[in-house]
Amino acid sequence: MYFLIDGYNLIFSLIKSKESLKTLRSQVIVSLQKLFTKRKISGTLVFDGAHLREEESGLSYSSPLIIAYTPKGQSADEYIVEQIKGSSHPKQMIVITNDRGLQGHAKSYGAKVQPNDEFIQWLHKPQKRKKQIEPRDTQQNLDRLLKIFEDKLKNDSDDF
């Protein structure tokens, strides 16, 4: 699965803070990059507007999360829909947003959608470890190996 995240929609729906937008954006980027790395998932976090030189683009990190700033005149919603339309596997994409209009467009092109709070809860949910199964042999195979061992032991003792 590939996640397309409506950046400002995520920030404004989850974070109630008086900090600057730049600070909030940086906090979200760093937090999501860590969670994406931990979960071994990939995606794009999309923000409206051009990238500011003094901010990290996210591309300098070795992270499975790409940070995208839309070009002038294009909204994050339009960028996300464009990514889905251009994908050869839109059913493998999940759009993270509370924006009902974007959810509708994403679904119409075959992508899945998930609300912000559900996605964040899922990211923080402990991953289930796959239960390791102890290898077991059949009684028939154990009997076969025992016979081989006993025959070998008998033949070795006959040599003395």
CSV table of N, CA and C in Angstrom, one decimal:
chain,number,residue,atom,x,y,z
A,1,MET,N,0.8,-1.2,0.0
A,1,MET,CA,0.0,0.0,0.0
A,1,MET,C,0.9,1.2,0.0
A,2,TYR,N,0.4,2.3,-0.6
A,2,TYR,CA,1.1,3.6,-0.7
A,2,TYR,C,0.1,4.6,-0.1
A,3,PHE,N,0.6,5.4,0.8
A,3,PHE,CA,-0.2,6.4,1.4
A,3,PHE,C,0.0,7.8,0.9
A,4,LEU,N,-1.1,8.5,0.5
A,4,LEU,CA,-1.1,9.9,0.1
A,4,LEU,C,-1.8,10.7,1.2
A,5,ILE,N,-1.0,11.6,1.8
A,5,ILE,CA,-1.6,12.3,3.0
A,5,ILE,C,-1.8,13.8,2.7
A,6,ASP,N,-3.0,14.2,2.9
A,6,ASP,CA,-3.3,15.6,2.8
A,6,ASP,C,-2.8,16.4,4.0
A,7,GLY,N,-1.6,16.9,3.9
A,7,GLY,CA,-0.8,17.5,5.0
A,7,GLY,C,-1.5,18.5,5.9
A,8,TYR,N,-2.0,19.6,5.3
A,8,TYR,CA,-2.6,20.6,6.2
A,8,TYR,C,-3.9,20.1,6.8
A,9,ASN,N,-4.7,19.2,6.0
A,9,ASN,CA,-5.9,18.7,6.6
A,9,ASN,C,-5.6,17.8,7.8
A,10,LEU,N,-4.5,17.1,7.7
A,10,LEU,CA,-4.0,16.3,8.9
A,10,LEU,C,-3.7,17.2,10.1
A,11,ILE,N,-2.9,18.2,9.8
A,11,ILE,CA,-2.4,19.1,10.9
A,11,ILE,C,-3.6,19.7,11.6
A,12,PHE,N,-4.5,20.3,10.8
A,12,PHE,CA,-5.6,21.1,11.3
A,12,PHE,C,-6.6,20.2,12.0
A,13,SER,N,-6.7,19.0,11.6
A,13,SER,CA,-7.7,18.1,12.3
A,13,SER,C,-7.2,17.5,13.6
A,14,LEU,N,-5.9,17.4,13.7
A,14,LEU,CA,-5.4,16.6,14.9
A,14,LEU,C,-4.7,17.5,15.9
A,15,ILE,N,-4.1,18.6,15.5
A,15,ILE,CA,-3.3,19.4,16.3
A,15,ILE,C,-3.9,20.7,16.7
A,16,LYS,N,-4.2,20.9,17.9
A,16,LYS,CA,-4.7,22.2,18.4
A,16,LYS,C,-3.5,22.9,19.1
A,17,SER,N,-2.9,23.8,18.5
A,17,SER,CA,-1.7,24.5,19.0
A,17,SER,C,-1.6,25.9,18.5
A,18,LYS,N,-1.0,26.7,19.3
A,18,LYS,CA,-0.7,28.1,18.9
A,18,LYS,C,0.6,28.3,18.3
A,19,GLU,N,1.3,27.2,18.1
A,19,GLU,CA,2.6,27.3,17.4
A,19,GLU,C,2.5,27.7,16.0
A,20,SER,N,3.6,28.1,15.4
A,20,SER,CA,3.5,28.5,14.0
A,20,SER,C,3.3,27.3,13.1
A,21,LEU,N,2.7,27.6,11.9
A,21,LEU,CA,2.5,26.6,10.9
A,21,LEU,C,3.8,25.9,10.5
A,22,LYS,N,4.8,26.6,10.4
A,22,LYS,CA,6.1,26.0,10.1
A,22,LYS,C,6.6,25.0,11.1
A,23,THR,N,6.4,25.4,12.4
A,23,THR,CA,6.8,24.5,13.5
A,23,THR,C,5.9,23.2,13.5
A,24,LEU,N,4.6,23.4,13.3
A,24,LEU,CA,3.7,22.3,13.3
A,24,LEU,C,4.0,21.3,12.1
A,25,ARG,N,4.3,21.9,11.0
A,25,ARG,CA,4.6,21.2,9.8
A,25,ARG,C,5.9,20.3,10.0
A,26,SER,N,6.9,21.0,10.6
A,26,SER,CA,8.2,20.2,10.9
A,26,SER,C,8.0,19.1,11.9
A,27,GLN,N,7.2,19.3,12.9
A,27,GLN,CA,6.9,18.3,13.9
A,27,GLN,C,6.2,17.1,13.2
A,28,VAL,N,5.2,17.4,12.4
A,28,VAL,CA,4.4,16.3,11.7
A,28,VAL,C,5.3,15.5,10.8
A,29,ILE,N,6.2,16.3,10.1
A,29,ILE,CA,7.1,15.6,9.1
A,29,ILE,C,8.0,14.6,9.9
A,30,VAL,N,8.7,15.1,10.9
A,30,VAL,CA,9.6,14.3,11.7
A,30,VAL,C,8.9,13.1,12.3
A,31,SER,N,7.7,13.3,12.9
A,31,SER,CA,7.0,12.3,13.5
A,31,SER,C,6.6,11.2,12.5
A,32,LEU,N,6.0,11.6,11.4
A,32,LEU,CA,5.5,10.7,10.4
A,32,LEU,C,6.7,9.9,9.8
A,33,GLN,N,7.8,10.6,9.6
A,33,GLN,CA,9.0,9.9,9.0
A,33,GLN,C,9.4,8.7,9.9
A,34,LYS,N,9.4,9.0,11.2
A,34,LYS,CA,9.8,7.9,12.2
A,34,LYS,C,8.8,6.8,12.1
A,35,LEU,N,7.5,7.1,12.1
A,35,LEU,CA,6.5,6.1,12.1
A,35,LEU,C,6.5,5.3,10.9
A,36,PHE,N,6.7,5.9,9.7
A,36,PHE,CA,6.7,5.2,8.4
A,36,PHE,C,7.9,4.3,8.4
A,37,THR,N,9.1,4.7,8.9
A,37,THR,CA,10.3,3.9,8.9
A,37,THR,C,10.0,2.7,9.9
A,38,LYS,N,9.4,2.9,11.0
A,38,LYS,CA,9.2,1.8,12.0
A,38,LYS,C,8.2,0.8,11.4
A,39,ARG,N,7.2,1.3,10.7
A,39,ARG,CA,6.1,0.4,10.1
A,39,ARG,C,6.6,-0.2,8.8
A,40,LYS,N,7.6,0.3,8.2
A,40,LYS,CA,8.1,-0.1,6.9
A,40,LYS,C,7.0,0.1,5.8
A,41,ILE,N,6.5,1.3,5.8
A,41,ILE,CA,5.5,1.7,4.8
A,41,ILE,C,6.0,2.9,4.1
A,42,SER,N,5.4,3.2,2.9
A,42,SER,CA,5.8,4.4,2.2
A,42,SER,C,4.6,5.2,1.7
A,43,GLY,N,5.0,6.5,1.4
A,43,GLY,CA,3.9,7.4,1.0
A,43,GLY,C,4.4,8.8,0.7
A,44,THR,N,3.5,9.7,0.5
A,44,THR,CA,3.8,11.1,0.2
A,44,THR,C,2.9,11.9,1.1
A,45,LEU,N,3.5,12.9,1.8
A,45,LEU,CA,2.9,13.9,2.6
A,45,LEU,C,2.8,15.1,1.7
A,46,VAL,N,1.6,15.6,1.4
A,46,VAL,CA,1.4,16.7,0.4
A,46,VAL,C,0.9,18.0,1.1
A,47,PHE,N,1.7,19.1,0.9
A,47,PHE,CA,1.3,20.4,1.4
A,47,PHE,C,1.0,21.3,0.2
A,48,ASP,N,0.0,22.2,0.4
A,48,ASP,CA,-0.3,23.2,-0.6
A,48,ASP,C,0.8,24.2,-0.5
A,49,GLY,N,1.3,24.7,-1.7
A,49,GLY,CA,2.2,25.8,-1.7
A,49,GLY,C,3.6,25.3,-2.0
A,50,ALA,N,4.4,26.3,-2.4
A,50,ALA,CA,5.8,26.0,-2.7
A,50,ALA,C,6.7,25.8,-1.5
A,51,HIS,N,7.7,25.0,-1.6
A,51,HIS,CA,8.6,24.7,-0.6
A,51,HIS,C,9.5,25.9,-0.3
A,52,LEU,N,9.7,26.2,1.0
A,52,LEU,CA,10.5,27.3,1.4
A,52,LEU,C,11.9,26.8,1.6
A,53,ARG,N,12.8,27.6,1.1
A,53,ARG,CA,14.2,27.2,1.2
A,53,ARG,C,14.7,26.9,2.6
A,54,GLU,N,14.3,27.6,3.6
A,54,GLU,CA,14.8,27.4,5.0
A,54,GLU,C,14.2,26.1,5.6
A,55,GLU,N,13.2,25.5,5.0
A,55,GLU,CA,12.6,24.3,5.5
A,55,GLU,C,13.2,23.0,4.8
A,56,GLU,N,13.2,22.0,5.6
A,56,GLU,CA,13.6,20.7,5.0
A,56,GLU,C,12.5,20.2,4.1
A,57,SER,N,12.9,19.7,3.0
A,57,SER,CA,11.9,19.1,2.1
A,57,SER,C,11.5,17.7,2.4
A,58,GLY,N,12.3,17.1,3.2
A,58,GLY,CA,12.0,15.7,3.6
A,58,GLY,C,12.7,14.8,2.6
A,59,LEU,N,13.2,15.3,1.5
A,59,LEU,CA,13.9,14.4,0.6
A,59,LEU,C,15.3,14.2,1.0
A,60,SER,N,15.8,15.0,2.0
A,60,SER,CA,17.2,14.8,2.4
A,60,SER,C,17.3,13.7,3.5
A,61,TYR,N,16.1,13.2,4.0
A,61,TYR,CA,16.1,12.1,4.9
A,61,TYR,C,16.0,10.8,4.2
A,62,SER,N,16.6,9.8,4.9
A,62,SER,CA,16.5,8.4,4.3
A,62,SER,C,15.2,7.9,4.9
A,63,SER,N,14.1,8.3,4.4
A,63,SER,CA,12.8,7.9,4.9
A,63,SER,C,11.9,7.4,3.7
A,64,PRO,N,11.0,6.5,4.1
A,64,PRO,CA,10.0,6.1,3.1
A,64,PRO,C,8.9,7.1,2.9
A,65,LEU,N,9.0,8.2,3.5
A,65,LEU,CA,8.0,9.3,3.4
A,65,LEU,C,8.5,10.4,2.5
A,66,ILE,N,7.9,10.7,1.4
A,66,ILE,CA,8.3,11.8,0.6
A,66,ILE,C,7.4,13.0,1.0
A,67,ILE,N,8.1,14.2,1.0
A,67,ILE,CA,7.4,15.4,1.4
A,67,ILE,C,7.2,16.2,0.1
A,68,ALA,N,6.0,16.5,-0.3
A,68,ALA,CA,5.7,17.2,-1.6
A,68,ALA,C,5.0,18.5,-1.3
A,69,TYR,N,5.5,19.6,-1.9
A,69,TYR,CA,4.8,20.9,-1.9
A,69,TYR,C,4.3,21.2,-3.3
A,70,THR,N,3.0,21.5,-3.4
A,70,THR,CA,2.4,21.7,-4.7
A,70,THR,C,2.9,22.9,-5.4
A,71,PRO,N,3.0,22.9,-6.7
A,71,PRO,CA,3.3,24.1,-7.4
A,71,PRO,C,2.3,25.2,-7.3
A,72,LYS,N,2.6,26.4,-7.6
A,72,LYS,CA,1.7,27.5,-7.5
A,72,LYS,C,0.5,27.2,-8.4
A,73,GLY,N,-0.7,27.5,-7.8
A,73,GLY,CA,-1.9,27.3,-8.6
A,73,GLY,C,-2.5,25.9,-8.5
A,74,GLN,N,-1.8,25.0,-7.8
A,74,GLN,CA,-2.3,23.6,-7.6
A,74,GLN,C,-2.5,23.3,-6.1
A,75,SER,N,-3.7,22.8,-5.8
A,75,SER,CA,-3.9,22.4,-4.4
A,75,SER,C,-3.4,21.0,-4.1
A,76,ALA,N,-3.3,20.7,-2.8
A,76,ALA,CA,-2.9,19.4,-2.4
A,76,ALA,C,-3.9,18.4,-2.9
A,77,ASP,N,-5.2,18.7,-2.8
A,77,ASP,CA,-6.2,17.8,-3.3
A,77,ASP,C,-6.0,17.5,-4.8
A,78,GLU,N,-5.7,18.5,-5.6
A,78,GLU,CA,-5.5,18.3,-7.0
A,78,GLU,C,-4.3,17.4,-7.3
A,79,TYR,N,-3.2,17.7,-6.5
A,79,TYR,CA,-2.0,16.9,-6.6
A,79,TYR,C,-2.2,15.4,-6.3
A,80,ILE,N,-3.0,15.2,-5.2
A,80,ILE,CA,-3.2,13.8,-4.8
A,80,ILE,C,-4.1,13.1,-5.9
A,81,VAL,N,-5.1,13.7,-6.4
A,81,VAL,CA,-6.0,13.1,-7.4
A,81,VAL,C,-5.1,12.9,-8.7
A,82,GLU,N,-4.2,13.8,-9.0
A,82,GLU,CA,-3.3,13.6,-10.1
A,82,GLU,C,-2.5,12.4,-10.0
A,83,GLN,N,-2.0,12.2,-8.7
A,83,GLN,CA,-1.1,11.0,-8.5
A,83,GLN,C,-1.9,9.7,-8.6
A,84,ILE,N,-3.1,9.7,-8.2
A,84,ILE,CA,-4.0,8.5,-8.3
A,84,ILE,C,-4.3,8.2,-9.7
A,85,LYS,N,-4.7,9.3,-10.5
A,85,LYS,CA,-5.0,9.1,-11.9
A,85,LYS,C,-3.8,8.6,-12.7
A,86,GLY,N,-2.6,9.0,-12.3
A,86,GLY,CA,-1.4,8.6,-13.1
A,86,GLY,C,-0.9,7.3,-12.6
A,87,SER,N,-1.4,6.7,-11.6
A,87,SER,CA,-0.9,5.4,-11.1
A,87,SER,C,-1.4,4.2,-11.9
A,88,SER,N,-0.6,3.3,-12.1
A,88,SER,CA,-1.0,2.0,-12.7
A,88,SER,C,-1.7,1.1,-11.7
A,89,HIS,N,-1.6,1.4,-10.4
A,89,HIS,CA,-2.2,0.6,-9.4
A,89,HIS,C,-2.9,1.5,-8.4
A,90,PRO,N,-4.0,2.2,-8.8
A,90,PRO,CA,-4.7,3.1,-7.8
A,90,PRO,C,-5.3,2.3,-6.6
A,91,LYS,N,-5.6,1.1,-6.8
A,91,LYS,CA,-6.2,0.3,-5.7
A,91,LYS,C,-5.2,0.0,-4.6
A,92,GLN,N,-3.9,0.3,-4.9
A,92,GLN,CA,-2.9,0.1,-3.9
A,92,GLN,C,-2.6,1.4,-3.1
A,93,MET,N,-3.4,2.4,-3.4
A,93,MET,CA,-3.2,3.7,-2.7
A,93,MET,C,-4.3,4.0,-1.7
A,94,ILE,N,-3.9,4.6,-0.6
A,94,ILE,CA,-4.8,5.0,0.4
A,94,ILE,C,-4.6,6.5,0.7
A,95,VAL,N,-5.7,7.3,0.5
A,95,VAL,CA,-5.7,8.7,0.8
A,95,VAL,C,-6.1,9.0,2.2
A,96,ILE,N,-5.2,9.7,2.9
A,96,ILE,CA,-5.5,10.0,4.3
A,96,ILE,C,-6.0,11.5,4.3
A,97,THR,N,-7.3,11.7,4.7
A,97,THR,CA,-7.9,13.0,4.7
A,97,THR,C,-9.2,12.9,5.4
A,98,ASN,N,-9.7,14.1,5.9
A,98,ASN,CA,-11.1,14.2,6.4
A,98,ASN,C,-11.9,15.0,5.4
A,99,ASP,N,-11.3,15.4,4.3
A,99,ASP,CA,-11.9,16.2,3.3
A,99,ASP,C,-12.8,15.3,2.5
A,100,ARG,N,-14.1,15.5,2.6
A,100,ARG,CA,-15.1,14.6,1.9
A,100,ARG,C,-15.0,14.7,0.4
A,101,GLY,N,-14.7,15.9,-0.1
A,101,GLY,CA,-14.6,16.1,-1.5
A,101,GLY,C,-13.4,15.3,-2.1
A,102,LEU,N,-12.3,15.4,-1.4
A,102,LEU,CA,-11.1,14.6,-1.8
A,102,LEU,C,-11.4,13.1,-1.7
A,103,GLN,N,-12.0,12.7,-0.6
A,103,GLN,CA,-12.4,11.3,-0.4
A,103,GLN,C,-13.2,10.8,-1.6
A,104,GLY,N,-14.2,11.5,-2.0
A,104,GLY,CA,-15.0,11.1,-3.1
A,104,GLY,C,-14.2,11.0,-4.4
A,105,HIS,N,-13.4,12.0,-4.7
A,105,HIS,CA,-12.6,11.9,-5.9
A,105,HIS,C,-11.6,10.7,-5.9
A,106,ALA,N,-11.0,10.5,-4.7
A,106,ALA,CA,-10.0,9.4,-4.6
A,106,ALA,C,-10.7,8.1,-4.9
A,107,LYS,N,-11.9,7.9,-4.3
A,107,LYS,CA,-12.7,6.6,-4.4
A,107,LYS,C,-13.1,6.5,-5.9
A,108,SER,N,-13.5,7.6,-6.5
A,108,SER,CA,-13.9,7.5,-7.9
A,108,SER,C,-12.8,7.0,-8.9
A,109,TYR,N,-11.5,7.2,-8.5
A,109,TYR,CA,-10.4,6.7,-9.3
A,109,TYR,C,-9.8,5.4,-8.8
A,110,GLY,N,-10.5,4.8,-7.8
A,110,GLY,CA,-10.1,3.5,-7.4
A,110,GLY,C,-9.3,3.4,-6.1
A,111,ALA,N,-8.9,4.5,-5.5
A,111,ALA,CA,-8.1,4.5,-4.3
A,111,ALA,C,-9.0,4.3,-3.1
A,112,LYS,N,-8.3,3.9,-2.0
A,112,LYS,CA,-9.0,3.7,-0.8
A,112,LYS,C,-8.8,5.0,0.0
A,113,VAL,N,-9.7,5.3,1.0
A,113,VAL,CA,-9.6,6.5,1.8
A,113,VAL,C,-9.6,6.1,3.3
A,114,GLN,N,-9.0,6.9,4.1
A,114,GLN,CA,-9.0,6.6,5.6
A,114,GLN,C,-9.0,8.0,6.3
A,115,PRO,N,-9.8,8.2,7.3
A,115,PRO,CA,-9.8,9.5,8.0
A,115,PRO,C,-8.5,9.6,8.8
A,116,ASN,N,-8.2,10.9,9.1
A,116,ASN,CA,-6.9,11.2,9.7
A,116,ASN,C,-6.7,10.5,11.1
A,117,ASP,N,-7.7,10.5,11.9
A,117,ASP,CA,-7.6,9.9,13.3
A,117,ASP,C,-7.4,8.4,13.2
A,118,GLU,N,-8.1,7.7,12.3
A,118,GLU,CA,-8.0,6.3,12.2
A,118,GLU,C,-6.6,5.9,11.7
A,119,PHE,N,-6.0,6.7,10.8
A,119,PHE,CA,-4.7,6.5,10.3
A,119,PHE,C,-3.7,6.6,11.4
A,120,ILE,N,-3.8,7.7,12.2
A,120,ILE,CA,-2.8,8.0,13.3
A,120,ILE,C,-2.9,6.9,14.3
A,121,GLN,N,-4.1,6.5,14.7
A,121,GLN,CA,-4.3,5.4,15.6
A,121,GLN,C,-3.6,4.1,15.1
A,122,TRP,N,-3.8,3.8,13.8
A,122,TRP,CA,-3.2,2.6,13.2
A,122,TRP,C,-1.7,2.7,13.3
A,123,LEU,N,-1.1,3.9,13.0
A,123,LEU,CA,0.3,4.1,13.0
A,123,LEU,C,0.9,3.8,14.4
A,124,HIS,N,0.2,4.2,15.4
A,124,HIS,CA,0.7,4.0,16.8
A,124,HIS,C,0.4,2.7,17.4
A,125,LYS,N,-0.5,1.9,16.8
A,125,LYS,CA,-0.9,0.6,17.3
A,125,LYS,C,0.3,-0.3,17.2
A,126,PRO,N,0.6,-1.1,18.3
A,126,PRO,CA,1.7,-2.0,18.2
A,126,PRO,C,1.5,-3.0,17.1
A,127,GLN,N,2.5,-3.3,16.4
A,127,GLN,CA,2.4,-4.3,15.4
A,127,GLN,C,2.4,-5.7,16.0
A,128,LYS,N,1.6,-6.6,15.4
A,128,LYS,CA,1.6,-7.9,15.8
A,128,LYS,C,2.8,-8.7,15.2
A,129,ARG,N,3.5,-9.3,16.1
A,129,ARG,CA,4.6,-10.1,15.7
A,129,ARG,C,4.1,-11.5,15.2
A,130,LYS,N,4.7,-11.9,14.1
A,130,LYS,CA,4.3,-13.2,13.6
A,130,LYS,C,4.8,-14.3,14.6
A,131,LYS,N,3.9,-15.2,14.9
A,131,LYS,CA,4.3,-16.2,15.8
A,131,LYS,C,5.2,-17.2,15.1
A,132,GLN,N,6.3,-17.4,15.8
A,132,GLN,CA,7.3,-18.3,15.2
A,132,GLN,C,6.9,-19.8,15.6
A,133,ILE,N,6.8,-20.6,14.6
A,133,ILE,CA,6.4,-22.0,14.8
A,133,ILE,C,7.7,-22.8,14.9
A,134,GLU,N,7.7,-23.6,16.0
A,134,GLU,CA,8.8,-24.6,16.1
A,134,GLU,C,8.7,-25.7,15.1
A,135,PRO,N,9.7,-26.0,14.4
A,135,PRO,CA,9.6,-27.1,13.5
A,135,PRO,C,9.4,-28.4,14.2
A,136,ARG,N,8.5,-29.2,13.7
A,136,ARG,CA,8.2,-30.5,14.3
A,136,ARG,C,8.3,-31.6,13.3
A,137,ASP,N,8.8,-32.7,13.7
A,137,ASP,CA,9.0,-33.8,12.8
A,137,ASP,C,7.8,-34.8,13.1
A,138,THR,N,7.5,-35.6,12.1
A,138,THR,CA,6.5,-36.6,12.3
A,138,THR,C,7.0,-37.8,13.0
A,139,GLN,N,6.2,-38.5,13.7
A,139,GLN,CA,6.6,-39.7,14.4
A,139,GLN,C,7.2,-40.7,13.4
A,140,GLN,N,6.6,-40.8,12.2
A,140,GLN,CA,7.1,-41.7,11.2
A,140,GLN,C,8.6,-41.3,10.8
A,141,ASN,N,8.9,-40.0,10.6
A,141,ASN,CA,10.2,-39.6,10.2
A,141,ASN,C,11.2,-39.9,11.4
A,142,LEU,N,10.7,-39.6,12.6
A,142,LEU,CA,11.6,-39.9,13.8
A,142,LEU,C,11.9,-41.4,13.9
A,143,ASP,N,10.9,-42.3,13.7
A,143,ASP,CA,11.2,-43.7,13.7
A,143,ASP,C,12.2,-44.1,12.6
A,144,ARG,N,12.0,-43.5,11.4
A,144,ARG,CA,12.9,-43.8,10.3
A,144,ARG,C,14.4,-43.4,10.6
A,145,LEU,N,14.5,-42.2,11.2
A,145,LEU,CA,15.9,-41.7,11.6
A,145,LEU,C,16.5,-42.6,12.7
A,146,LEU,N,15.6,-43.0,13.6
A,146,LEU,CA,16.1,-43.9,14.7
A,146,LEU,C,16.6,-45.2,14.2
A,147,LYS,N,15.9,-45.7,13.2
A,147,LYS,CA,16.3,-47.0,12.6
A,147,LYS,C,17.6,-46.8,11.9
A,148,ILE,N,17.8,-45.7,11.1
A,148,ILE,CA,19.1,-45.5,10.4
A,148,ILE,C,20.2,-45.4,11.4
A,149,PHE,N,20.0,-44.7,12.5
A,149,PHE,CA,21.0,-44.5,13.6
A,149,PHE,C,21.3,-45.8,14.2
A,150,GLU,N,20.3,-46.6,14.6
A,150,GLU,CA,20.5,-48.0,15.2
A,150,GLU,C,21.3,-48.9,14.2
A,151,ASP,N,20.9,-48.9,12.9
A,151,ASP,CA,21.6,-49.7,12.0
A,151,ASP,C,23.1,-49.3,11.8
A,152,LYS,N,23.3,-48.0,11.8
A,152,LYS,CA,24.7,-47.5,11.7
A,152,LYS,C,25.5,-47.8,12.9
A,153,LEU,N,24.9,-47.7,14.1
A,153,LEU,CA,25.5,-48.1,15.4
A,153,LEU,C,25.8,-49.6,15.4
A,154,LYS,N,24.9,-50.4,14.9
A,154,LYS,CA,25.1,-51.9,14.9
A,154,LYS,C,26.2,-52.2,13.9
A,155,ASN,N,26.2,-51.6,12.7
A,155,ASN,CA,27.3,-51.9,11.7
A,155,ASN,C,28.6,-51.4,12.2
A,156,ASP,N,28.7,-50.3,12.9
A,156,ASP,CA,30.0,-49.8,13.5
A,156,ASP,C,30.5,-50.7,14.6
A,157,SER,N,29.6,-51.3,15.4
A,157,SER,CA,30.0,-52.2,16.5
A,157,SER,C,30.5,-53.6,15.9
A,158,ASP,N,29.9,-54.0,14.8
A,158,ASP,CA,30.3,-55.2,14.2
A,158,ASP,C,31.7,-55.2,13.6
A,159,ASP,N,32.2,-53.9,13.3
A,159,ASP,CA,33.5,-53.8,12.8
A,159,ASP,C,34.6,-54.0,13.8
A,160,PHE,N,34.2,-54.0,15.1
A,160,PHE,CA,35.2,-54.2,16.2
A,160,PHE,C,35.3,-55.6,16.6
